[in-house]
Short mmCIF file of C-alpha atoms in Angstrom, two decimals:
data_model
loop_
_atom_site.label_atom_id
_atom_site.label_comp_id
_atom_site.label_asym_id
_atom_site.label_seq_id
_atom_site.Cartn_x
_atom_site.Cartn_y
_atom_site.Cartn_z
CA MET A 1 -49.13 123.39 47.05
CA ALA A 2 -48.63 119.80 45.94
CA THR A 3 -52.23 119.59 44.76
CA SER A 4 -52.00 122.86 42.83
CA SER A 5 -48.76 121.75 41.19
CA HIS A 6 -50.30 118.37 40.37
CA ASN A 7 -53.39 120.00 38.84
CA HIS A 8 -51.23 122.36 36.77
CA LEU A 9 -49.18 119.44 35.42
CA LEU A 10 -52.36 117.54 34.62
CA LEU A 11 -53.77 120.53 32.72
CA VAL A 12 -50.55 120.93 30.73
CA VAL A 13 -50.58 117.25 29.75
CA LEU A 14 -54.26 117.38 28.78
CA ALA A 15 -53.66 120.52 26.71
CA GLN A 16 -50.83 118.79 24.86
CA VAL A 17 -52.98 115.75 24.17
CA MET A 18 -55.81 117.95 22.88
CA LEU A 19 -53.38 119.80 20.64
CA LEU A 20 -52.10 116.52 19.22
CA VAL A 21 -55.66 115.36 18.55
CA ILE A 22 -56.60 118.61 16.82
CA VAL A 23 -53.44 118.73 14.72
CA GLY A 24 -53.64 115.01 13.99
CA THR A 25 -57.21 115.15 12.70
CA GLY A 26 -56.22 117.89 10.29
CA ARG A 27 -53.78 115.50 8.67
CA VAL A 28 -56.27 112.73 8.09
CA ARG A 29 -57.45 112.74 4.52
CA LYS A 30 -60.28 110.82 3.00
CA VAL A 31 -59.16 108.04 0.71
CA GLU A 32 -61.27 107.95 -2.40
CA GLY A 33 -62.35 104.56 -3.72
CA ALA A 34 -61.43 103.15 -7.08
CA TRP A 35 -62.90 100.06 -8.69
CA CYS A 36 -61.94 98.34 -11.91
CA VAL A 37 -65.08 97.48 -13.88
CA ALA A 38 -65.95 96.08 -17.28
CA LYS A 39 -66.75 98.63 -19.96
CA SER A 40 -70.35 98.48 -21.11
CA ASN A 41 -69.51 98.74 -24.83
CA VAL A 42 -67.29 95.65 -25.00
CA SER A 43 -68.51 92.47 -26.69
CA PRO A 44 -69.34 89.43 -24.54
CA THR A 45 -66.61 87.47 -26.36
CA GLN A 46 -63.96 90.07 -25.51
CA LEU A 47 -65.19 90.23 -21.91
CA GLN A 48 -65.01 86.44 -21.59
CA THR A 49 -61.43 86.41 -22.88
CA ALA A 50 -60.47 89.16 -20.43
CA LEU A 51 -62.33 87.41 -17.59
CA ASP A 52 -60.45 84.17 -18.29
CA TYR A 53 -57.17 86.08 -18.24
CA ALA A 54 -57.98 87.86 -14.96
CA CYS A 55 -58.97 84.62 -13.24
CA GLY A 56 -55.84 82.87 -14.47
CA ALA A 57 -53.55 85.75 -13.53
CA GLY A 58 -54.41 86.13 -9.87
CA ALA A 59 -57.98 87.37 -9.44
CA ASP A 60 -60.04 85.52 -6.82
CA CYS A 61 -62.80 84.15 -9.02
CA ALA A 62 -64.23 81.59 -6.58
CA PRO A 63 -67.06 83.96 -5.54
CA ILE A 64 -68.37 84.15 -9.14
CA THR A 65 -68.58 80.38 -9.66
CA SER A 66 -72.07 78.84 -9.64
CA SER A 67 -71.85 78.09 -5.90
CA GLY A 68 -70.17 81.39 -5.04
CA LEU A 69 -71.66 84.24 -3.06
CA CYS A 70 -71.27 86.70 -5.95
CA PHE A 71 -72.53 84.47 -8.77
CA LEU A 72 -75.69 86.53 -9.18
CA PRO A 73 -76.33 88.39 -11.31
CA ASN A 74 -75.14 85.71 -13.68
CA THR A 75 -73.99 87.99 -16.50
CA ILE A 76 -70.66 88.26 -18.25
CA GLN A 77 -70.62 91.99 -17.43
CA ALA A 78 -71.03 91.39 -13.68
CA HIS A 79 -68.59 88.48 -13.54
CA ALA A 80 -65.96 90.34 -15.57
CA SER A 81 -66.30 93.41 -13.35
CA TYR A 82 -65.86 91.27 -10.25
CA ALA A 83 -62.77 89.52 -11.63
CA PHE A 84 -61.24 92.73 -12.98
CA ASN A 85 -61.66 94.47 -9.64
CA SER A 86 -60.29 91.50 -7.72
CA TYR A 87 -57.18 91.54 -9.89
CA TYR A 88 -56.86 95.32 -9.64
CA GLN A 89 -57.16 95.31 -5.84
CA ARG A 90 -54.65 92.46 -5.52
CA LYS A 91 -52.22 94.51 -7.58
CA SER A 92 -52.72 97.40 -5.11
CA ASN A 93 -54.46 99.56 -7.73
CA ALA A 94 -51.22 99.70 -9.72
CA PRO A 95 -51.29 101.79 -12.90
CA GLY A 96 -51.98 99.54 -15.87
CA SER A 97 -53.60 96.79 -13.81
CA CYS A 98 -57.09 97.79 -14.95
CA ASP A 99 -57.02 97.52 -18.72
CA PHE A 100 -57.59 93.93 -19.85
CA SER A 101 -57.09 94.72 -23.54
CA SER A 102 -59.21 97.88 -23.20
CA SER A 103 -62.12 95.91 -21.70
CA ALA A 104 -62.04 97.68 -18.32
CA THR A 105 -62.10 101.14 -16.82
CA ILE A 106 -61.70 102.75 -13.40
CA ALA A 107 -64.91 103.72 -11.59
CA THR A 108 -64.87 106.13 -8.66
CA THR A 109 -68.30 105.16 -7.35
CA ASP A 110 -68.87 101.77 -5.77
CA PRO A 111 -70.49 99.57 -8.44
CA SER A 112 -71.99 97.12 -5.94
#
């Protein structure tokens, strides 16, 4: 009888664990990505001003310096997008942290 009782208890515990796993996976939701990128219709001068602001206000711009891993492509559009997104992510995607005087927009597909 001890073995039967032990097996029954084991089955009850396993059933509860399975139920928790099934219920738990139903609650997991996919987090959609959001990236702050430079608008394509903004002048290089305006992008440079916004890039300078982003780098001075908390974006990690070391990777887009000439010796950085993200320097290439060496375009104002690419560098601004990198800096804008760095700033935006550091601000935890806060509303209003991806504007840069109307030089940036939110993208929902990974721009890299």
